[in-house]
Coordinates of N, CA, C and O and ligand atoms in Angstrom, one line a residue:
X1 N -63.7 290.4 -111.5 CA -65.0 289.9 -111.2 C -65.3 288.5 -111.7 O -64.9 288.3 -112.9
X2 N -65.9 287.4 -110.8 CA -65.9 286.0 -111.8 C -67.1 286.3 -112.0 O -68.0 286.9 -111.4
X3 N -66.9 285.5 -113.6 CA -68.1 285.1 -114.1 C -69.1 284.2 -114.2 O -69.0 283.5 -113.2
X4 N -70.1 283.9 -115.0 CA -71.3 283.2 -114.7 C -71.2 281.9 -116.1 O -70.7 282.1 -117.2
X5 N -71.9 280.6 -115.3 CA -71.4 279.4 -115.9 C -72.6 279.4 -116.2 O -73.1 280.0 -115.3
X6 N -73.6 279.0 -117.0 CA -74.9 278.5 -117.0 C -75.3 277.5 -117.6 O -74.6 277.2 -118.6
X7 N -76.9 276.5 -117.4 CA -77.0 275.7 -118.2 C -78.9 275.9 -117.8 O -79.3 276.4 -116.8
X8 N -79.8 275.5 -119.1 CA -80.8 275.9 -119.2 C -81.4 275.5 -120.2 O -81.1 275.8 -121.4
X9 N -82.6 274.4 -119.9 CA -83.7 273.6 -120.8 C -84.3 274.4 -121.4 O -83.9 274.7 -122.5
X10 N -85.2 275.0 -121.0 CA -86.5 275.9 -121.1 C -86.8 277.5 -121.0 O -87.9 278.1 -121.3
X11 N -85.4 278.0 -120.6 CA -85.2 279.3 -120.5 C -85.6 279.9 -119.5 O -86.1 281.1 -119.6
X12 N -85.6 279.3 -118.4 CA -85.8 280.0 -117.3 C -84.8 280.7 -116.7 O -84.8 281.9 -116.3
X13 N -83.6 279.8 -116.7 CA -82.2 280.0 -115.9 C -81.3 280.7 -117.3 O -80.1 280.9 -116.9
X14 N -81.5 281.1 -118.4 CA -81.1 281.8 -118.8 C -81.8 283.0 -119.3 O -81.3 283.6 -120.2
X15 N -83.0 283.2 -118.8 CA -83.7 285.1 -118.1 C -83.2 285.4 -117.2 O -83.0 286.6 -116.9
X16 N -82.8 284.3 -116.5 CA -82.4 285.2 -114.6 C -80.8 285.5 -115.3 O -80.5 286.7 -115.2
X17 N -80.3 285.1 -115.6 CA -79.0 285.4 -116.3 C -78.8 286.7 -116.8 O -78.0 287.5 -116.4
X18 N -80.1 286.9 -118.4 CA -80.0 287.9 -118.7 C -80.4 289.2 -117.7 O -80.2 290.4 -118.0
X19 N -80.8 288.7 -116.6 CA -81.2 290.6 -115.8 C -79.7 290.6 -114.8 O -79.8 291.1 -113.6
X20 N -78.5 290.2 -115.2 CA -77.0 290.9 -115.0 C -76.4 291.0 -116.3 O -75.2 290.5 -116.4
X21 N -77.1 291.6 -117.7 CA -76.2 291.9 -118.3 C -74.7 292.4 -118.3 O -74.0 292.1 -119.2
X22 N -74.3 293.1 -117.3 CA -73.1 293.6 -117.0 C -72.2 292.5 -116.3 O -71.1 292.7 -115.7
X23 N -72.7 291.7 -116.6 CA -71.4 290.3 -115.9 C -71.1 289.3 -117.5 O -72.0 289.1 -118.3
X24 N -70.1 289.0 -117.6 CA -69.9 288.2 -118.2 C -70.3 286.3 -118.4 O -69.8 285.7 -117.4
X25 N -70.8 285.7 -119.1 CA -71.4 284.4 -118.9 C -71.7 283.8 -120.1 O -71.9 284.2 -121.3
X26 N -71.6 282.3 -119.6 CA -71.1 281.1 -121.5 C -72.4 280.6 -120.7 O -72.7 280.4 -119.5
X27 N -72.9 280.3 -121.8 CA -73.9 279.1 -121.9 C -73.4 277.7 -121.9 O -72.7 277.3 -122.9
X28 N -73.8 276.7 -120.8 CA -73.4 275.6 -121.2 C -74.2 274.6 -121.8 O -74.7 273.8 -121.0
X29 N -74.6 274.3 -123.4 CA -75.4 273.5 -124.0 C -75.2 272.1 -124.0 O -74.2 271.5 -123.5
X30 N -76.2 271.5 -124.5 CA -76.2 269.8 -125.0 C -74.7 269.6 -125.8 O -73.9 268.7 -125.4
X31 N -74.5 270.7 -127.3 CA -74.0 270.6 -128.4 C -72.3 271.0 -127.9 O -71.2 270.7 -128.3
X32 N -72.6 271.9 -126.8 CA -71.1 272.3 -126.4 C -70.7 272.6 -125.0 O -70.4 273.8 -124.7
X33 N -70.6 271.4 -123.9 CA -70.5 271.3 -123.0 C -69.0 271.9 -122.1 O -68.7 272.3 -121.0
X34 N -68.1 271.5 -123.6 CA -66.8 271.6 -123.0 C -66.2 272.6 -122.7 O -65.3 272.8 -123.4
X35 N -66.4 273.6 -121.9 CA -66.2 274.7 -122.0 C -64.8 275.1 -121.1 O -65.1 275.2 -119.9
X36 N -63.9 275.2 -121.3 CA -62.7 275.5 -120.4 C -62.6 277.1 -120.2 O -62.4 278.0 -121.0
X37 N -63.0 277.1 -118.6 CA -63.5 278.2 -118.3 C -61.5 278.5 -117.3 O -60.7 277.6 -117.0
X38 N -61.4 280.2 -117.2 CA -59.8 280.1 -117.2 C -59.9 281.5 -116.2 O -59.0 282.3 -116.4
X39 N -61.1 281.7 -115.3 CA -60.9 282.6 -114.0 C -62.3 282.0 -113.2 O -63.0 281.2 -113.8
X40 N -62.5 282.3 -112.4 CA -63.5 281.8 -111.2 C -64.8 282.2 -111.4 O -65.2 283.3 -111.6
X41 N -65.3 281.4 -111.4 CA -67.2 281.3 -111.7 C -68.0 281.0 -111.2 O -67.9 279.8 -111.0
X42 N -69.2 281.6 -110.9 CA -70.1 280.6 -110.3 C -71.1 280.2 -111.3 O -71.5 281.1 -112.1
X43 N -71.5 278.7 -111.3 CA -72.3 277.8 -111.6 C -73.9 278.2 -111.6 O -74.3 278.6 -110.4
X44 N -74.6 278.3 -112.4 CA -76.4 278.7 -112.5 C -76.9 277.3 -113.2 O -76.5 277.0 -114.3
X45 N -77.6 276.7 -112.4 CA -78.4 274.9 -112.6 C -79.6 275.4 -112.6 O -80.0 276.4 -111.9
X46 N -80.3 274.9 -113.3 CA -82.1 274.2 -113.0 C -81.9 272.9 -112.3 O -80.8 272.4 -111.8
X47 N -83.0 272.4 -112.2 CA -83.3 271.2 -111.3 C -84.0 270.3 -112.1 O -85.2 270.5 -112.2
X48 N -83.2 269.0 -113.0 CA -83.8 268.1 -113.4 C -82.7 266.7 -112.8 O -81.6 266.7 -112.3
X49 N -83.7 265.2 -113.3 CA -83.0 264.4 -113.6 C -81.9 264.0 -113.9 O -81.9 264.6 -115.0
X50 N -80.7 263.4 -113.8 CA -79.2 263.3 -114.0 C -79.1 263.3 -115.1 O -78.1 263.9 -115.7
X51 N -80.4 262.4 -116.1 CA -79.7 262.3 -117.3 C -79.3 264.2 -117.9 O -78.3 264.8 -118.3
X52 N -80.4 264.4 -117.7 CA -81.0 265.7 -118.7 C -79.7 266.5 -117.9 O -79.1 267.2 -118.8
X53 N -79.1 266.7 -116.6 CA -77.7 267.6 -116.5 C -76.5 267.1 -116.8 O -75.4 267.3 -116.2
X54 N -76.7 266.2 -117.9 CA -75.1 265.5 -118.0 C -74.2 266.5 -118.8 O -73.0 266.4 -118.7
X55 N -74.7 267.4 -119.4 CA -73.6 269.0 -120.4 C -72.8 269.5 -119.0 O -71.6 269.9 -118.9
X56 N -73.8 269.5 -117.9 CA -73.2 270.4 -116.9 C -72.0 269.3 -116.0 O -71.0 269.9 -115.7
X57 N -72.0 268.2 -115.5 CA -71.2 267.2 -115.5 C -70.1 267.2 -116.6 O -68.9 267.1 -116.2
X58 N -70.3 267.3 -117.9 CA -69.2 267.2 -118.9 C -68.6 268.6 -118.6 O -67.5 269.0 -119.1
X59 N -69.1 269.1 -118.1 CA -68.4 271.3 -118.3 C -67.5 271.1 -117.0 O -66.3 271.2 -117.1
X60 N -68.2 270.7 -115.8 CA -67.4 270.9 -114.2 C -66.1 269.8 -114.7 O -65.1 270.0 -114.0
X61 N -65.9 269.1 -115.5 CA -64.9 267.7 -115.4 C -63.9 268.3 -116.8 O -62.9 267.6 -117.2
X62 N -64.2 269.4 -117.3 CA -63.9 269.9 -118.6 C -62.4 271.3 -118.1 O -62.8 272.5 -117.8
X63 N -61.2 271.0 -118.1 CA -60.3 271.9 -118.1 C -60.1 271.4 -116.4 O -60.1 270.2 -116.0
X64 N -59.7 272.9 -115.3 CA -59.8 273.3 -114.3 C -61.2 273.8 -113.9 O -61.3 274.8 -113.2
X65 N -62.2 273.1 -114.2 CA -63.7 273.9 -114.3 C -64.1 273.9 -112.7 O -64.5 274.9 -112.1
X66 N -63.9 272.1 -111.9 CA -64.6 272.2 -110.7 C -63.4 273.1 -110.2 O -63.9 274.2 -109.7
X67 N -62.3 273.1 -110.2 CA -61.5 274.3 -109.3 C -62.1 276.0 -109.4 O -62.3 276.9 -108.5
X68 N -62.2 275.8 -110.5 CA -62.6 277.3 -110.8 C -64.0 277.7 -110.1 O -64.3 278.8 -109.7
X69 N -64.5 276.9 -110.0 CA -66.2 277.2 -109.6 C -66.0 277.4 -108.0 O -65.2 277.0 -107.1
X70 N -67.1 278.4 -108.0 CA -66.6 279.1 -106.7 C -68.4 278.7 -105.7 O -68.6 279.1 -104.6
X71 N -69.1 278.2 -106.1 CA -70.4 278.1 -105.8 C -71.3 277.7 -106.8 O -70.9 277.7 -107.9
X72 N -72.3 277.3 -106.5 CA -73.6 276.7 -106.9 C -74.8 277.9 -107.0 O -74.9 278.6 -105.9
X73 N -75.7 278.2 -108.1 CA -77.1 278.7 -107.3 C -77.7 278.0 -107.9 O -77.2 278.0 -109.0
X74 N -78.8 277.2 -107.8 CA -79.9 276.6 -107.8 C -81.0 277.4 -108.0 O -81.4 278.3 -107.3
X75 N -81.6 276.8 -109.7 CA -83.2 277.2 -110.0 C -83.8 275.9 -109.8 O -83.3 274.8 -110.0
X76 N -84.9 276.2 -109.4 CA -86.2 275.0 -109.1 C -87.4 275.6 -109.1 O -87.5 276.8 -109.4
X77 N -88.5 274.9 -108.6 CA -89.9 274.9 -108.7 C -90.3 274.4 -107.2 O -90.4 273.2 -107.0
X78 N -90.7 275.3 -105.9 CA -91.0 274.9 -105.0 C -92.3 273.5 -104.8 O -92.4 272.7 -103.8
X79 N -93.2 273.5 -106.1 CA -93.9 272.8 -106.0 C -93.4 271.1 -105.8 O -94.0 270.1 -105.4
X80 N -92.3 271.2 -106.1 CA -91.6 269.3 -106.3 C -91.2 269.5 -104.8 O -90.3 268.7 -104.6
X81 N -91.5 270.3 -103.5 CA -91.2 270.1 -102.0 C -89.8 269.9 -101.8 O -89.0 270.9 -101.6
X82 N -89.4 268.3 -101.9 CA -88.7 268.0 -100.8 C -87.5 268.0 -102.0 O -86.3 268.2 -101.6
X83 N -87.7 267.9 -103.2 CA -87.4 267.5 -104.4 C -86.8 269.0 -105.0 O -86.1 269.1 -106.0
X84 N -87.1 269.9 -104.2 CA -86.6 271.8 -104.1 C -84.9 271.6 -104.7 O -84.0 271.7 -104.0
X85 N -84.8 271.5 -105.8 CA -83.3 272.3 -106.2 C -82.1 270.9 -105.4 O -81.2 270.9 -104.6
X86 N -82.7 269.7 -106.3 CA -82.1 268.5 -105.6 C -80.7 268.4 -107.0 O -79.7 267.6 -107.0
X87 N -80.8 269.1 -107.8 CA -79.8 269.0 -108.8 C -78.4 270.0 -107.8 O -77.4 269.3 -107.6
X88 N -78.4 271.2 -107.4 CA -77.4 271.8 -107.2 C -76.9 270.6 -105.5 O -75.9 270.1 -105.1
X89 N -78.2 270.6 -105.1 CA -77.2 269.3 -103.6 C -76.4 268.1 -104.2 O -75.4 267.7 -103.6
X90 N -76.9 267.2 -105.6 CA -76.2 266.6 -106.1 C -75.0 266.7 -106.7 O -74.3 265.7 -107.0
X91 N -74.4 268.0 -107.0 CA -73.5 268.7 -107.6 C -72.8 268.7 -106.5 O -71.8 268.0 -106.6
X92 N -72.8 269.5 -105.0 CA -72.1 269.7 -104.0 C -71.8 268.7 -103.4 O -70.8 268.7 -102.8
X93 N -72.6 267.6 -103.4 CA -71.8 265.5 -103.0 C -71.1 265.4 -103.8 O -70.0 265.1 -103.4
X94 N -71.4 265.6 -105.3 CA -70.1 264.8 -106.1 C -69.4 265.7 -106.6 O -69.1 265.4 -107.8
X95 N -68.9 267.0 -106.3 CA -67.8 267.8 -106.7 C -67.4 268.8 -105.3 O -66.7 269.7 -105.5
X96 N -67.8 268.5 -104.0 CA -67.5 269.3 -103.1 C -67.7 270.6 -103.4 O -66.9 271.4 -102.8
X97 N -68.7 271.3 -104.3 CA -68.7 272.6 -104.7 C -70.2 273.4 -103.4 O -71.3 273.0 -103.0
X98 N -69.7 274.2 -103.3 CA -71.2 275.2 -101.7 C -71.8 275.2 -102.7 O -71.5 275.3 -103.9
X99 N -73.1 275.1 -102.0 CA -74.6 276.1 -103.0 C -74.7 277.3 -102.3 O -74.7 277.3 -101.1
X100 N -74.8 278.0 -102.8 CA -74.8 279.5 -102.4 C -76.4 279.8 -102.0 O -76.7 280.3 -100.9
X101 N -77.0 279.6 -102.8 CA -78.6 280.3 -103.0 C -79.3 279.4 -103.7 O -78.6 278.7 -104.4
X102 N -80.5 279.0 -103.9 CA -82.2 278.6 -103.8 C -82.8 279.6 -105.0 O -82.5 280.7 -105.2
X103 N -83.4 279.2 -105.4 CA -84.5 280.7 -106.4 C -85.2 279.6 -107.1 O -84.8 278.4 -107.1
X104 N -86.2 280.1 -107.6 CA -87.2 280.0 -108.5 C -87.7 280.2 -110.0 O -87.9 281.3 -110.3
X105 N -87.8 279.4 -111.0 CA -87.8 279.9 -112.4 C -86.7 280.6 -112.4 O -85.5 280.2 -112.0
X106 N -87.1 282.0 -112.9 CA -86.2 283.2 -113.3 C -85.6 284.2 -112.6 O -84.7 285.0 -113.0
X107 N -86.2 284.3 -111.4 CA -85.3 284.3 -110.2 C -86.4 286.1 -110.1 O -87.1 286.7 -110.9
X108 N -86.0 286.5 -108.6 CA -86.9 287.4 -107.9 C -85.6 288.5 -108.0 O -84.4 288.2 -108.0
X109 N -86.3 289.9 -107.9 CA -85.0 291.0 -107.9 C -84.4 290.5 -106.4 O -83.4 291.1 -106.1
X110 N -84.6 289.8 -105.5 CA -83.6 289.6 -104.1 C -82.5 288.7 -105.1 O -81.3 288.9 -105.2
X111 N -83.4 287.8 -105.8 CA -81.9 286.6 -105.8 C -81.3 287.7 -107.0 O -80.2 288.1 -106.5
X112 N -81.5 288.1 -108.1 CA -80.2 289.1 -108.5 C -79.4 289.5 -107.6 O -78.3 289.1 -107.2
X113 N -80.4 290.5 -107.2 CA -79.3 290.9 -105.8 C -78.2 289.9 -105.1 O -77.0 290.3 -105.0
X114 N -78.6 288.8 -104.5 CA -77.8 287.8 -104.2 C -77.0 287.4 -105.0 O -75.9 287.2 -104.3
X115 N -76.9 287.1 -106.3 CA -76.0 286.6 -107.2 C -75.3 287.9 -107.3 O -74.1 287.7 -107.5
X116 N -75.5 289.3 -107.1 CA -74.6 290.4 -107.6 C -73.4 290.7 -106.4 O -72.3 291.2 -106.4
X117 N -74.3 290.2 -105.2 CA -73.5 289.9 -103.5 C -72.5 289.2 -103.6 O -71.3 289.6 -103.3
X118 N -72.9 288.1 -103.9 CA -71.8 286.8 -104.2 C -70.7 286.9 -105.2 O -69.7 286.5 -104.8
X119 N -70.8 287.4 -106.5 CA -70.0 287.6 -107.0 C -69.1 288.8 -106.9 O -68.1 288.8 -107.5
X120 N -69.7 290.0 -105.9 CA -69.0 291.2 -105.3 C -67.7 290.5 -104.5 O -66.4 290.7 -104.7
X121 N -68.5 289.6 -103.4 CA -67.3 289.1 -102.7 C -66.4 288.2 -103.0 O -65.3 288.3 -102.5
X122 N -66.9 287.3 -103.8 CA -65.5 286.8 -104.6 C -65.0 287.1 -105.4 O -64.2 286.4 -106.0
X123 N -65.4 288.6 -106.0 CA -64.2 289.5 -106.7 C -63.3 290.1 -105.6 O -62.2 290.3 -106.0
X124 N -63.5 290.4 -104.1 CA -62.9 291.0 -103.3 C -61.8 290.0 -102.2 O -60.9 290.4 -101.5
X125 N -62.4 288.6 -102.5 CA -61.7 287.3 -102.2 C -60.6 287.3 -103.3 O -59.4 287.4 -103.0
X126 N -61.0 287.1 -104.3 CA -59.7 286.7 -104.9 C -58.8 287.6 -105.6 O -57.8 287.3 -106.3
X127 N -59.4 289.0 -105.2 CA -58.7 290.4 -105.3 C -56.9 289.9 -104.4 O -55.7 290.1 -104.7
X128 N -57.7 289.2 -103.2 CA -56.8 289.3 -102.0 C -55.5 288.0 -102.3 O -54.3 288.1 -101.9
X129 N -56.1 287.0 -103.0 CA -55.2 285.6 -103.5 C -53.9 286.3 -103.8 O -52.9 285.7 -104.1
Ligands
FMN201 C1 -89.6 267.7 -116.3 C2 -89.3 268.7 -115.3 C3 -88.8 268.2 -114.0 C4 -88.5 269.1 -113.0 N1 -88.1 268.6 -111.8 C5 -87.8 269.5 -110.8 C6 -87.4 269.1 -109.5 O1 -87.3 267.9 -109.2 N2 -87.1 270.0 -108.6 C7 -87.2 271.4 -108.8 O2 -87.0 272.1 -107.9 N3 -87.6 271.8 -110.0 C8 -87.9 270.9 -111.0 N4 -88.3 271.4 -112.2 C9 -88.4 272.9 -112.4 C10 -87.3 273.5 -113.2 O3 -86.0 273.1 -112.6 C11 -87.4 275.0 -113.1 O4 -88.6 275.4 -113.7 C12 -86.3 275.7 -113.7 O5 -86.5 277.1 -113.4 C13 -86.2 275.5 -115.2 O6 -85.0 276.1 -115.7 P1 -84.7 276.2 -117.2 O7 -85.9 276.8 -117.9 O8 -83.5 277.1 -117.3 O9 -84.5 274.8 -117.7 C14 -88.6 270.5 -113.3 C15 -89.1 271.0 -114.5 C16 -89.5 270.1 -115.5 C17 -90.0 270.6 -116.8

């Protein structure tokens, strides 16, 4: 089963995290970015500014990290419009990584669901490697 990569200001994006206890997942902080991750993962962003996601830039560039990452989901705030979850499309120009999924704050029982979909099938994808 891959696990879950995260990174999180304010604790939004790591509540939506905590409601799959049963998956495994590293926090990626300010203080310890480097995280050399060593089976397939998908990526959990908020949506800020470049400066403020530079831990998560140091984590994807850190080991085999962009190889490993299997997708993007994106937290944001529909109110910023057009500006909706512009951190994970930045991620997918400069590292060729998909965005899988969209959500909000701490995310709705659909997007669990979605993240528990997604990571079903690339346990069954790379069952097949
Ligand atoms: C200063 C600031 C700027 C933000 N800018 C955006 C934005 O441009 N687009 C967006 O979708 N959400 C934006 N957000 C919303 C956050 O990405 C969203 O609330 C997210 O769930 C926060 O996750 P976190 O609590 O894990 O840091 C912004 C929030 C703050 C506080």
């Amino acid at each position: 089963m891959p696990k879950l990569a995260y990174f999180s200001v304010t604790g939004q994006t790591r509540r939506f995290i905590a409601k799959l206890p049963h998956i495994e997942s590293v926090e990626i902080t300010v203080t310890n970015p480097f995280i050399e991750m060593d089976e397939p993962f998908v990526l959990v962003v908020p949506t800020y500014v470049s400066e403020v996601m530079e831990p998560v830039n140091d984590f994807l560039e850190t080991g085999d990290n962009t190889r490993l990452c299997m997708g993007l989901f994106g937290g944001g705030n529909r109110n910023f419009a057009d500006l909706f979850c512009f951190t994970v499309h930045d991620l997918e120009q400069q590292y060729g990584l998909p965005v899988l999924h969209e959500f909000e704050f701490q995310g709705s029982d659909y997007d669990v669901q979605k993240l528990e979909s997604e990571l079903d099938r690339m346990s069954q994808k790379t069952k097949r490697v």
